[in-house]
Structures are given as structure tokens and as C-alpha cells.
């Protein structure tokens, strides 16, 4: 499952993926605010009435990583 989420309070966007039977991944959009991401996670945790929050592994990206030669 994939859902695109827009926070109308500050314009934050995020993609939400069900990545396994027991994991939901939230990928923040460009300039996503921590407050909006907290609201998204709060809604998910409240909806499922269970869960733990963990921070994923970030990776250092270079500008050229977003473009391919071709």
C-alpha cells in the first residue's frame, strides 16, 4: 500500500508505505517539518492502537544522486 499525505497546516508532504506485515515507512517530502511528521505518526499509531516509533537509517546523498546519465 502506498499513500501520499499532505499536511494542510504547513504544506508538508510525505509518502507512507506498508513495507511488511508489521511495518509502516514514512518518507518525508522536501522541507517536511518535524511537527507534521509527528502528526502523521500520531494518527497512524492511534488508528492501529499499537506500535513503536523508530527512526530509519538515513543515507548521505549527493546532488548527482538525483540525476542519471542517459
mmCIF file of C-alpha atoms in Angstrom:
data_model
loop_
_atom_site.group_PDB
_atom_site.id
_atom_site.type_symbol
_atom_site.label_atom_id
_atom_site.label_comp_id
_atom_site.label_asym_id
_atom_site.label_seq_id
_atom_site.Cartn_x
_atom_site.Cartn_y
_atom_site.Cartn_z
ATOM 1 C CA UNK A 1 0.000 0.000 0.000
ATOM 2 C CA UNK A 2 1.191 3.482 -0.774
ATOM 3 C CA UNK A 3 -0.406 6.738 0.278
ATOM 4 C CA UNK A 4 0.661 10.308 -0.343
ATOM 5 C CA UNK A 5 -0.068 12.574 2.603
ATOM 6 C CA UNK A 6 -0.368 16.368 2.671
ATOM 7 C CA UNK A 7 -0.400 18.281 5.942
ATOM 8 C CA UNK A 8 -2.631 21.310 5.345
ATOM 9 C CA UNK A 9 -1.196 23.123 8.382
ATOM 10 C CA UNK A 10 2.256 23.714 6.889
ATOM 11 C CA UNK A 11 2.285 22.076 3.448
ATOM 12 C CA UNK A 12 4.455 19.114 4.437
ATOM 13 C CA UNK A 13 4.183 16.107 2.142
ATOM 14 C CA UNK A 14 5.136 12.515 2.869
ATOM 15 C CA UNK A 15 4.782 9.097 1.293
ATOM 16 C CA UNK A 16 3.512 6.318 3.535
ATOM 17 C CA UNK A 17 4.256 2.695 2.606
ATOM 18 C CA UNK A 18 3.255 -0.593 4.178
ATOM 19 C CA UNK A 19 6.653 -2.263 3.908
ATOM 20 C CA UNK A 20 5.785 -5.547 5.651
ATOM 21 C CA UNK A 21 3.060 -7.163 7.750
ATOM 22 C CA UNK A 22 4.199 -5.177 10.774
ATOM 23 C CA UNK A 23 5.998 -2.094 9.379
ATOM 24 C CA UNK A 24 4.875 1.250 8.034
ATOM 25 C CA UNK A 25 7.511 3.524 6.479
ATOM 26 C CA UNK A 26 7.083 7.271 6.217
ATOM 27 C CA UNK A 27 9.286 9.017 3.665
ATOM 28 C CA UNK A 28 9.199 12.782 4.217
ATOM 29 C CA UNK A 29 8.994 15.147 1.281
ATOM 30 C CA UNK A 30 11.364 18.040 0.681
ATOM 31 C CA UNK A 31 11.262 20.539 3.595
ATOM 32 C CA UNK A 32 8.979 18.333 5.703
ATOM 33 C CA UNK A 33 8.540 19.638 9.227
ATOM 34 C CA UNK A 34 9.087 17.519 12.313
ATOM 35 C CA UNK A 35 5.761 18.698 13.712
ATOM 36 C CA UNK A 36 3.842 17.473 10.637
ATOM 37 C CA UNK A 37 5.641 14.115 10.664
ATOM 38 C CA UNK A 38 4.700 13.771 14.333
ATOM 39 C CA UNK A 39 1.041 14.421 13.474
ATOM 40 C CA UNK A 40 1.175 11.742 10.756
ATOM 41 C CA UNK A 41 2.743 9.157 13.061
ATOM 42 C CA UNK A 42 0.312 10.016 15.861
ATOM 43 C CA UNK A 43 -2.628 9.365 13.543
ATOM 44 C CA UNK A 44 -1.186 6.031 12.387
ATOM 45 C CA UNK A 45 -0.418 4.865 15.936
ATOM 46 C CA UNK A 46 -3.872 5.955 17.114
ATOM 47 C CA UNK A 47 -5.569 4.191 14.206
ATOM 48 C CA UNK A 48 -3.818 0.867 14.811
ATOM 49 C CA UNK A 49 -3.952 1.306 18.605
ATOM 50 C CA UNK A 50 -0.456 -0.154 18.888
ATOM 51 C CA UNK A 51 3.066 0.270 17.641
ATOM 52 C CA UNK A 52 6.501 1.663 18.292
ATOM 53 C CA UNK A 53 8.221 4.537 16.571
ATOM 54 C CA UNK A 54 11.782 4.109 15.324
ATOM 55 C CA UNK A 55 13.964 6.304 13.167
ATOM 56 C CA UNK A 56 15.119 4.683 9.958
ATOM 57 C CA UNK A 57 18.599 4.618 8.570
ATOM 58 C CA UNK A 58 19.349 7.794 6.689
ATOM 59 C CA UNK A 59 21.845 7.910 3.894
ATOM 60 C CA UNK A 60 24.018 10.769 2.760
ATOM 61 C CA UNK A 61 23.023 11.808 -0.733
ATOM 62 C CA UNK A 62 24.937 13.875 -3.244
ATOM 63 C CA UNK A 63 23.239 16.242 -5.686
ATOM 64 C CA UNK A 64 24.204 13.970 -8.608
ATOM 65 C CA UNK A 65 22.401 11.002 -6.997
ATOM 66 C CA UNK A 66 19.088 12.509 -8.139
ATOM 67 C CA UNK A 67 20.028 12.554 -11.832
ATOM 68 C CA UNK A 68 21.022 9.778 -14.192
ATOM 69 C CA UNK A 69 23.082 9.918 -17.336
ATOM 70 C CA UNK A 70 21.264 8.698 -20.284
#
